[in-house]
Structures are given as C-alpha cells and as structure tokens.
C-alpha cells in the first residue's frame, strides 16, 4: 500500500510530499520528495505483546519539518548525488578536460556539492501500490550542476519487498561523459531513533581492505589490509571495542568514517552481493546490506549534533546512529587503480542496494 500527504513546503511554496510505503508484513517506510529522504522506517515488533499494542520501532533518524531538513548538514536519510563522499579539492580530469566542482566542506567536494541531490525536489510516481510497494523518484540535473558535466537524468526506485528489504535502484543517463556515484545516507539505530549511542550494535563488513585517508578524509590511494587493525570487521564486532582502540585512522576520522573495499565486488555484477550487517543485541534486530557497488562507508555519526532537533524533539548526538553507505571509493576520479566512477555519454547507469531488516 502507498499513501501520501503534504509534509510541508519550500520557501517558494512548492509542496514537499511524503509517501508512506507499507508491505504485507506491516513495515512502513516514509519517503519525502525532498532529497528522496527516508524519513521514518517503522518495524513492527514480533512478540504477542508487540502485536497487541501495535508496538513499532522507528529505526532511522529524521526530522519533523522541511525547515529542519534544509538546516541539516548531515544528509540525514537523503539520496546523495552526483558524487557521494569526497572529491579532493573538487578537481578531476575526464577525457582530457579538467573540471572544478563545488567545494563545500574542508576544501573538498562532499556529497555532490552544496546544492546536492539531497536538497532537490524529486518527481514521484507510484509504480506499484500493492503488497510490495514501489515508488519512483526522478530528477533532471542540468549540465554544469555543481560543476559536473552533462545533463543527467536520474531516477531512484524504492521497493519495500516481501523480505522486509528496502531495495533502492539507481538509474541515470548523461548527455556527456561524467562521473556518477549515488548513495543513500540513512542513519540507522536498530534500537529506535531516540535510543542514544549505537556502540553496543554489532557490525560486520565483508571486506579485507579499506582505503585509509589523509587528515582531510581523502584516500591516500593505499588499499590497506584490515588484518590486525580495528578495521577488521569480517566477523561481527561490537562497535564499542574498535571505537575505543588506538589507531591513527580512527583519530583522523574521529571514529569510523571510512570506505571498505567489498571483497565480492565484480564490475557489472548482475545481482547485489552481501556487503555488511548490523545487529542490535537487545532486540536481535538485524540489518543486512546487499549491493552491486564496490565500496561501503561505515560512518558512526561522529559529528552528529543536537541541532536541529530530531523527530519527537530528540536531541541526536555523536554515535547515535550508523550509516552504511554503498558507493564507489571516495575520490575515485583521481585514483586510476580504484574502480571507475565514470559514466560515458549516453550510457545507462544502474546500481542497486538493498537494506533488509529481520527480527
Ligand atoms: C561522510 C562524513 C560526513 C557525513 C555527513 C559521511 O558520508 O563520510 O565525513 O561528515 O557523511 O555529511
């Protein structure tokens, strides 16, 4: 089922709509036309008491007003584009042409520049209003948008499937060669968005290497082994342990804010592969991430602040959530040995990531 309502409006009075997707298992995901934002993700409890009391847990952070989303600098819940993560000094060269894109954070381009996809109004179309609801969001990003070449027609399809997965499919096409690296920036707290630190969550990432960064969060180019470091998350690890470890990369990131290189990644994979997992031990709730993307950023919300206040007047703080952002490696346009983020003119872009919740 899909229902919709007006969530608020922009300064120029354009309405922002909220679409509520509910599957046959009673999970509900609310999505905004602003930024393709996943605003609420309500998971019903599975005990008899939960069922009798309609007990649901909202497992993502979010805000209650459009104004709060426009103030937010943490990309809470949004679709990120054109280029998730950082491009050093906003510079890259494509087919011999140098480009300068918007520099909006620490001298680098972060998440596509100041006016990224997270701040755009997307056009919504209901593709399926049934038991596995499906919503399409479309956007035209003009040639030169934030400095990126080519007019890019982008579409994101959200499907809430019978496995309790939110499948996110990304489609795009550009009129000239460009780089494209979209992601979804949900902040998960599997105990509930107002539950405080996620340090007792267990996390697993199926990756033997990660991309260490310099002080500016730009990859040095090294594909470092995780062995014998706090970055070894190949088995489930309680976040508190590595976060308390001493490691220069954890100091630089103020916690985890790094990209891991997905072991099972192959270019043009037909099916998404298992990339990561998070488990909240009290509820046993598990989030499993599948993707066709080469990298995944684990961000432990190191810089999250209480402003603006979150849903239900919640003051979010550092480590109150974790993000598992599937992506190309950061700064890939400047590192030839990283999997390419280039999108040739006229070529159809497709990638898919699914976040599946059980328990
Ligand atoms: C980045 C962080 C950044 C956060 C919010 C994450 O994807 O890796 O460095 O602070 O997004 O913008």
Tab-separated table of C-alpha atoms and ligand atoms in Angstrom:
chain	number	residue	atom	x	y	z
A	1	UNK	CA	0.000	0.000	0.000
A	2	UNK	CA	1.113	3.567	-0.624
A	3	UNK	CA	-0.496	6.672	0.829
A	4	UNK	CA	0.709	10.243	0.507
A	5	UNK	CA	0.338	13.576	2.252
A	6	UNK	CA	1.810	17.055	2.057
A	7	UNK	CA	4.734	17.105	4.501
A	8	UNK	CA	5.494	20.824	4.182
A	9	UNK	CA	6.649	23.320	1.608
A	10	UNK	CA	9.777	25.051	0.389
A	11	UNK	CA	10.362	28.811	0.675
A	12	UNK	CA	8.835	29.276	-2.809
A	13	UNK	CA	5.667	27.412	-1.666
A	14	UNK	CA	6.384	24.269	-3.657
A	15	UNK	CA	4.895	21.363	-1.694
A	16	UNK	CA	7.053	18.539	-0.331
A	17	UNK	CA	5.145	15.257	-0.384
A	18	UNK	CA	5.594	12.302	1.903
A	19	UNK	CA	4.835	8.819	0.532
A	20	UNK	CA	4.234	6.035	3.050
A	21	UNK	CA	5.024	2.572	1.705
A	22	UNK	CA	3.645	-0.359	3.726
A	23	UNK	CA	4.307	-4.002	2.900
A	24	UNK	CA	2.293	-7.106	3.804
A	25	UNK	CA	4.416	-7.585	6.969
A	26	UNK	CA	3.381	-4.220	8.339
A	27	UNK	CA	6.716	-2.474	7.846
A	28	UNK	CA	6.262	1.152	6.821
A	29	UNK	CA	8.830	3.420	5.175
A	30	UNK	CA	8.071	7.133	4.713
A	31	UNK	CA	9.841	8.830	1.818
A	32	UNK	CA	9.946	12.549	1.006
A	33	UNK	CA	10.067	14.108	-2.450
A	34	UNK	CA	12.670	16.445	-0.897
A	35	UNK	CA	16.015	14.719	-1.395
A	36	UNK	CA	14.396	11.282	-1.746
A	37	UNK	CA	14.730	11.255	2.045
A	38	UNK	CA	13.801	8.130	4.013
A	39	UNK	CA	12.167	9.937	6.950
A	40	UNK	CA	10.733	7.070	9.013
A	41	UNK	CA	11.230	3.295	8.922
A	42	UNK	CA	8.717	1.642	11.212
A	43	UNK	CA	9.313	-2.008	12.050
A	44	UNK	CA	6.566	-3.849	13.933
A	45	UNK	CA	7.612	-5.943	16.938
A	46	UNK	CA	7.034	-9.667	16.552
A	47	UNK	CA	6.054	-10.730	20.090
A	48	UNK	CA	2.391	-11.230	21.059
A	49	UNK	CA	2.565	-8.132	23.311
A	50	UNK	CA	4.051	-6.072	20.466
A	51	UNK	CA	1.212	-7.160	18.221
A	52	UNK	CA	-1.462	-6.469	20.847
A	53	UNK	CA	-0.083	-2.972	21.494
A	54	UNK	CA	0.865	-2.141	17.890
A	55	UNK	CA	4.418	-1.638	19.125
A	56	UNK	CA	6.637	-0.342	16.328
A	57	UNK	CA	10.254	0.817	16.307
A	58	UNK	CA	11.442	3.644	14.065
A	59	UNK	CA	14.947	2.543	13.065
A	60	UNK	CA	16.153	5.672	11.240
A	61	UNK	CA	16.957	9.183	12.397
A	62	UNK	CA	14.995	12.028	10.865
A	63	UNK	CA	13.229	15.338	11.325
A	64	UNK	CA	9.646	16.512	11.591
A	65	UNK	CA	9.777	19.583	9.320
A	66	UNK	CA	11.066	20.660	5.921
A	67	UNK	CA	12.894	23.546	7.627
A	68	UNK	CA	14.866	21.119	9.807
A	69	UNK	CA	15.865	19.093	6.736
A	70	UNK	CA	17.068	22.251	4.990
A	71	UNK	CA	19.128	23.212	8.059
A	72	UNK	CA	20.600	19.744	8.485
A	73	UNK	CA	24.215	19.424	7.312
A	74	UNK	CA	24.494	15.673	7.930
A	75	UNK	CA	22.498	14.426	4.899
A	76	UNK	CA	20.138	12.559	7.238
A	77	UNK	CA	18.183	9.942	5.261
A	78	UNK	CA	18.871	11.505	1.865
A	79	UNK	CA	19.762	10.296	-1.595
A	80	UNK	CA	23.236	11.665	-2.215
A	81	UNK	CA	24.499	12.761	-5.637
A	82	UNK	CA	26.014	13.397	-8.017
A	83	UNK	CA	29.074	12.122	-6.186
A	84	UNK	CA	28.734	10.570	-2.740
A	85	UNK	CA	31.687	11.184	-0.412
A	86	UNK	CA	34.626	13.380	-1.340
A	87	UNK	CA	36.487	14.558	-4.413
A	88	UNK	CA	39.810	16.146	-3.427
A	89	UNK	CA	39.711	19.942	-3.912
A	90	UNK	CA	36.711	19.329	-6.185
A	91	UNK	CA	39.035	18.654	-9.125
A	92	UNK	CA	39.188	15.858	-11.671
A	93	UNK	CA	40.004	15.360	-15.332
A	94	UNK	CA	37.785	13.408	-17.672
A	95	UNK	CA	38.811	12.539	-21.231
A	96	UNK	CA	41.455	15.288	-21.084
A	97	UNK	CA	39.106	18.023	-19.818
A	98	UNK	CA	39.720	19.364	-16.309
A	99	UNK	CA	36.664	20.046	-14.132
A	100	UNK	CA	36.238	22.045	-10.963
A	101	UNK	CA	33.156	21.093	-8.958
A	102	UNK	CA	31.710	22.794	-5.907
A	103	UNK	CA	33.935	22.770	-2.834
A	104	UNK	CA	31.633	22.716	0.163
A	105	UNK	CA	33.499	21.020	3.016
A	106	UNK	CA	37.084	21.303	4.235
A	107	UNK	CA	38.297	22.411	0.804
A	108	UNK	CA	36.811	19.336	-0.902
A	109	UNK	CA	33.605	18.445	-2.689
A	110	UNK	CA	31.419	16.449	-0.270
A	111	UNK	CA	28.295	14.578	-1.378
A	112	UNK	CA	27.951	16.393	-4.724
A	113	UNK	CA	28.428	19.995	-3.526
A	114	UNK	CA	26.391	22.477	-1.517
A	115	UNK	CA	23.203	22.083	-3.563
A	116	UNK	CA	23.309	18.314	-3.931
A	117	UNK	CA	20.560	15.849	-4.777
A	118	UNK	CA	19.625	15.791	-1.067
A	119	UNK	CA	18.195	19.314	-1.370
A	120	UNK	CA	16.283	18.817	-4.636
A	121	UNK	CA	12.602	18.226	-5.159
A	122	UNK	CA	12.149	14.925	-6.933
A	123	UNK	CA	9.148	13.980	-9.071
A	124	UNK	CA	7.318	10.977	-7.581
A	125	UNK	CA	5.424	8.249	-9.441
A	126	UNK	CA	3.732	5.299	-7.745
A	127	UNK	CA	4.751	2.212	-9.741
A	128	UNK	CA	3.024	-0.346	-7.523
A	129	UNK	CA	0.633	0.325	-4.648
A	130	UNK	CA	0.311	-3.339	-3.620
A	131	UNK	CA	1.960	-5.649	-1.079
A	132	UNK	CA	5.456	-4.850	-2.363
A	133	UNK	CA	5.014	-1.111	-2.846
A	134	UNK	CA	7.229	0.665	-5.315
A	135	UNK	CA	7.864	4.396	-5.723
A	136	UNK	CA	9.940	6.083	-8.445
A	137	UNK	CA	11.617	9.455	-7.914
A	138	UNK	CA	13.049	11.365	-10.886
A	139	UNK	CA	15.276	14.365	-11.260
A	140	UNK	CA	16.969	16.241	-14.079
A	141	UNK	CA	20.339	17.628	-13.059
A	142	UNK	CA	21.344	20.292	-15.608
A	143	UNK	CA	24.661	20.348	-17.460
A	144	UNK	CA	27.180	22.017	-15.139
A	145	UNK	CA	25.155	21.316	-11.982
A	146	UNK	CA	27.595	21.998	-9.087
A	147	UNK	CA	30.261	21.923	-11.841
A	148	UNK	CA	29.596	18.346	-13.006
A	149	UNK	CA	29.491	17.836	-16.790
A	150	UNK	CA	26.474	16.600	-18.789
A	151	UNK	CA	22.750	16.902	-18.270
A	152	UNK	CA	21.998	13.940	-16.059
A	153	UNK	CA	18.576	12.323	-15.932
A	154	UNK	CA	18.393	10.385	-12.684
A	155	UNK	CA	15.807	8.032	-11.259
A	156	UNK	CA	15.660	6.166	-7.973
A	157	UNK	CA	13.163	3.349	-7.426
A	158	UNK	CA	12.366	2.400	-3.843
A	159	UNK	CA	10.698	-1.021	-3.363
A	160	UNK	CA	9.627	-2.313	0.049
A	161	UNK	CA	9.668	-6.022	-0.656
A	162	UNK	CA	8.247	-9.141	0.993
A	163	UNK	CA	11.646	-9.932	2.596
A	164	UNK	CA	11.347	-6.671	4.562
A	165	UNK	CA	14.028	-5.162	2.375
A	166	UNK	CA	14.092	-1.633	1.097
A	167	UNK	CA	15.538	-2.091	-2.360
A	168	UNK	CA	16.998	1.071	-3.878
A	169	UNK	CA	17.666	1.052	-7.612
A	170	UNK	CA	19.573	3.924	-9.189
A	171	UNK	CA	19.247	4.743	-12.902
A	172	UNK	CA	20.901	7.584	-14.804
A	173	UNK	CA	21.979	8.788	-18.209
A	174	UNK	CA	24.136	11.790	-19.092
A	175	UNK	CA	24.428	13.836	-22.317
A	176	UNK	CA	28.223	13.916	-21.955
A	177	UNK	CA	30.844	11.904	-20.128
A	178	UNK	CA	30.634	12.474	-16.395
A	179	UNK	CA	31.213	10.809	-13.025
A	180	UNK	CA	28.299	9.433	-11.042
A	181	UNK	CA	28.247	7.879	-7.603
A	182	UNK	CA	24.903	7.947	-5.813
A	183	UNK	CA	24.213	6.585	-2.352
A	184	UNK	CA	21.571	6.545	0.375
A	185	UNK	CA	22.501	8.285	3.633
A	186	UNK	CA	20.143	6.753	6.205
A	187	UNK	CA	21.298	6.928	9.823
A	188	UNK	CA	20.278	3.637	11.455
A	189	UNK	CA	19.669	2.970	15.115
A	190	UNK	CA	18.127	-0.502	15.240
A	191	UNK	CA	17.029	0.042	18.837
A	192	UNK	CA	14.986	3.061	17.766
A	193	UNK	CA	15.924	6.544	16.566
A	194	UNK	CA	15.700	8.049	20.063
A	195	UNK	CA	17.824	5.363	21.794
A	196	UNK	CA	21.174	7.165	22.033
A	197	UNK	CA	24.587	5.681	21.167
A	198	UNK	CA	24.817	2.626	18.907
A	199	UNK	CA	28.091	1.486	20.464
A	200	UNK	CA	26.509	-1.832	21.520
A	201	UNK	CA	25.435	-2.598	17.941
A	202	UNK	CA	27.496	-5.308	16.300
A	203	UNK	CA	28.774	-4.658	12.802
A	204	UNK	CA	30.209	-6.889	10.110
A	205	UNK	CA	31.697	-5.799	6.781
A	206	UNK	CA	32.724	-8.389	4.219
A	207	UNK	CA	35.940	-6.645	3.208
A	208	UNK	CA	39.634	-7.439	3.648
A	209	UNK	CA	40.813	-3.967	2.664
A	210	UNK	CA	39.896	-0.367	3.329
A	211	UNK	CA	41.013	2.995	1.984
A	212	UNK	CA	42.963	4.956	4.639
A	213	UNK	CA	42.713	8.736	4.356
A	214	UNK	CA	44.773	11.833	4.999
A	215	UNK	CA	43.705	14.447	7.608
A	216	UNK	CA	41.207	15.804	5.062
A	217	UNK	CA	39.375	12.473	4.732
A	218	UNK	CA	40.776	11.979	1.219
A	219	UNK	CA	42.051	8.446	0.440
A	220	UNK	CA	45.821	8.230	0.240
A	221	UNK	CA	45.429	5.668	-2.574
A	222	UNK	CA	46.509	2.740	-0.423
A	223	UNK	CA	44.260	-0.313	-0.238
A	224	UNK	CA	45.244	-1.322	3.283
A	225	UNK	CA	44.730	-4.749	4.780
A	226	UNK	CA	42.305	-4.819	7.719
A	227	UNK	CA	44.208	-7.683	9.363
A	228	UNK	CA	45.284	-6.901	12.929
A	229	UNK	CA	43.599	-3.490	12.882
A	230	UNK	CA	40.311	-2.184	14.354
A	231	UNK	CA	39.121	-2.119	10.730
A	232	UNK	CA	38.855	-5.907	10.667
A	233	UNK	CA	35.076	-6.320	10.824
A	234	UNK	CA	34.978	-9.597	8.890
A	235	UNK	CA	33.358	-11.189	11.950
A	236	UNK	CA	30.587	-9.463	13.899
A	237	UNK	CA	32.220	-6.955	16.258
A	238	UNK	CA	30.601	-4.797	18.958
A	239	UNK	CA	31.315	-1.239	17.820
A	240	UNK	CA	32.449	-0.074	21.279
A	241	UNK	CA	35.586	-2.240	21.016
A	242	UNK	CA	37.181	-0.893	17.817
A	243	UNK	CA	35.933	2.629	18.578
A	244	UNK	CA	37.910	2.562	21.829
A	245	UNK	CA	41.057	1.308	20.073
A	246	UNK	CA	44.072	3.456	19.354
A	247	UNK	CA	44.717	3.760	15.643
A	248	UNK	CA	45.817	6.830	13.669
A	249	UNK	CA	42.951	6.346	11.183
A	250	UNK	CA	40.381	6.364	13.999
A	251	UNK	CA	41.898	9.611	15.263
A	252	UNK	CA	41.683	11.171	11.794
A	253	UNK	CA	38.055	10.082	11.353
A	254	UNK	CA	37.047	10.794	14.962
A	255	UNK	CA	35.677	7.240	14.826
A	256	UNK	CA	34.764	5.207	11.778
A	257	UNK	CA	34.335	7.388	8.697
A	258	UNK	CA	35.990	5.145	6.143
A	259	UNK	CA	35.431	3.221	2.967
A	260	UNK	CA	35.872	-0.559	2.859
A	261	UNK	CA	36.590	-2.398	-0.411
A	262	UNK	CA	33.893	-5.033	-0.866
A	263	UNK	CA	35.589	-8.454	-1.317
A	264	UNK	CA	32.874	-9.945	-3.528
A	265	UNK	CA	32.586	-6.943	-5.853
A	266	UNK	CA	32.826	-7.591	-9.594
A	267	UNK	CA	32.210	-4.930	-12.251
A	268	UNK	CA	28.699	-5.178	-13.748
A	269	UNK	CA	27.505	-7.726	-11.199
A	270	UNK	CA	24.023	-8.849	-12.236
A	271	UNK	CA	22.904	-9.385	-8.633
A	272	UNK	CA	23.756	-7.480	-5.453
A	273	UNK	CA	26.124	-9.257	-3.101
A	274	UNK	CA	26.189	-9.412	0.699
A	275	UNK	CA	28.234	-6.434	1.880
A	276	UNK	CA	27.545	-5.708	5.541
A	277	UNK	CA	25.440	-6.490	8.557
A	278	UNK	CA	24.459	-4.718	11.778
A	279	UNK	CA	22.857	-6.411	14.770
A	280	UNK	CA	21.228	-4.794	17.791
A	281	UNK	CA	21.687	-7.436	20.516
A	282	UNK	CA	18.808	-6.435	22.854
A	283	UNK	CA	16.085	-6.757	20.215
A	284	UNK	CA	18.010	-9.146	17.964
A	285	UNK	CA	17.051	-6.864	15.092
A	286	UNK	CA	19.393	-7.270	12.135
A	287	UNK	CA	20.088	-5.071	9.147
A	288	UNK	CA	21.684	-6.794	6.170
A	289	UNK	CA	23.077	-4.792	3.261
A	290	UNK	CA	23.352	-6.140	-0.292
A	291	UNK	CA	24.796	-4.088	-3.137
A	292	UNK	CA	26.376	-4.006	-6.576
A	293	UNK	CA	28.698	-1.158	-5.520
A	294	UNK	CA	32.464	-1.626	-4.984
A	295	UNK	CA	32.735	0.184	-1.655
A	296	UNK	CA	30.903	0.853	1.570
A	297	UNK	CA	31.406	3.708	4.016
A	298	UNK	CA	30.818	2.971	7.666
A	299	UNK	CA	30.171	6.305	9.332
A	300	UNK	CA	29.492	6.189	13.066
A	301	UNK	CA	27.805	9.624	13.047
A	302	UNK	CA	30.895	11.133	14.624
A	303	UNK	CA	29.855	14.717	14.028
A	304	UNK	CA	26.130	14.435	14.592
A	305	UNK	CA	24.860	17.339	16.697
A	306	UNK	CA	21.671	18.141	18.582
A	307	UNK	CA	20.817	20.880	16.112
A	308	UNK	CA	18.301	20.777	14.563
A	309	UNK	CA	16.255	18.650	16.955
A	310	UNK	CA	15.190	15.325	15.511
A	311	UNK	CA	11.823	13.578	15.334
A	312	UNK	CA	9.796	13.742	18.532
A	313	UNK	CA	12.132	16.519	19.780
A	314	UNK	CA	15.042	14.095	20.063
A	315	UNK	CA	18.496	15.626	20.526
A	316	UNK	CA	20.749	13.424	18.417
A	317	UNK	CA	24.440	13.266	19.299
A	318	UNK	CA	27.714	11.676	18.244
A	319	UNK	CA	27.435	7.907	17.648
A	320	UNK	CA	23.642	7.897	17.962
A	321	UNK	CA	23.420	6.083	14.619
A	322	UNK	CA	25.471	4.348	11.995
A	323	UNK	CA	25.464	4.806	8.239
A	324	UNK	CA	26.338	2.052	5.784
A	325	UNK	CA	26.714	3.967	2.533
A	326	UNK	CA	27.328	1.823	-0.534
A	327	UNK	CA	29.415	3.729	-3.047
A	328	UNK	CA	32.382	3.986	-5.380
A	329	UNK	CA	35.525	4.567	-3.374
A	330	UNK	CA	35.913	8.222	-2.336
A	331	UNK	CA	37.912	10.360	-4.759
A	332	UNK	CA	37.841	7.580	-7.385
A	333	UNK	CA	38.043	10.147	-10.242
A	334	UNK	CA	41.608	10.895	-9.054
A	335	UNK	CA	42.808	7.352	-8.388
A	336	UNK	CA	43.284	5.247	-11.516
A	337	UNK	CA	43.518	1.959	-9.618
A	338	UNK	CA	40.139	2.466	-7.892
A	339	UNK	CA	37.050	1.036	-9.631
A	340	UNK	CA	35.898	3.744	-12.036
A	341	UNK	CA	33.022	6.121	-11.321
A	342	UNK	CA	32.960	7.330	-14.918
A	343	UNK	CA	29.653	7.330	-16.799
A	344	UNK	CA	30.189	7.614	-20.565
A	345	UNK	CA	27.850	9.852	-22.586
A	346	UNK	CA	24.524	8.205	-23.352
A	347	UNK	CA	25.287	5.031	-21.376
A	348	UNK	CA	22.651	3.688	-18.992
A	349	UNK	CA	23.796	3.706	-15.360
A	350	UNK	CA	22.319	1.122	-12.986
A	351	UNK	CA	23.160	0.058	-9.466
A	352	UNK	CA	21.158	-1.480	-6.669
A	353	UNK	CA	21.440	-1.647	-2.897
A	354	UNK	CA	19.043	-3.369	-0.525
A	355	UNK	CA	18.728	-2.861	3.242
A	356	UNK	CA	16.904	-5.861	4.710
A	357	UNK	CA	15.593	-5.859	8.272
A	358	UNK	CA	14.848	-9.027	10.235
A	359	UNK	CA	13.854	-9.662	13.829
B	1	LIG	C1	30.922	11.341	5.466
B	1	LIG	C2	31.247	12.135	6.713
B	1	LIG	C3	30.310	13.302	6.810
B	1	LIG	C4	28.887	12.754	6.816
B	1	LIG	C5	27.837	13.821	6.880
B	1	LIG	C6	29.509	10.852	5.596
B	1	LIG	O1	29.164	10.140	4.457
B	1	LIG	O2	31.791	10.262	5.289
B	1	LIG	O3	32.582	12.564	6.678
B	1	LIG	O4	30.572	14.061	7.955
B	1	LIG	O5	28.660	11.974	5.676
B	1	LIG	O6	27.990	14.724	5.862
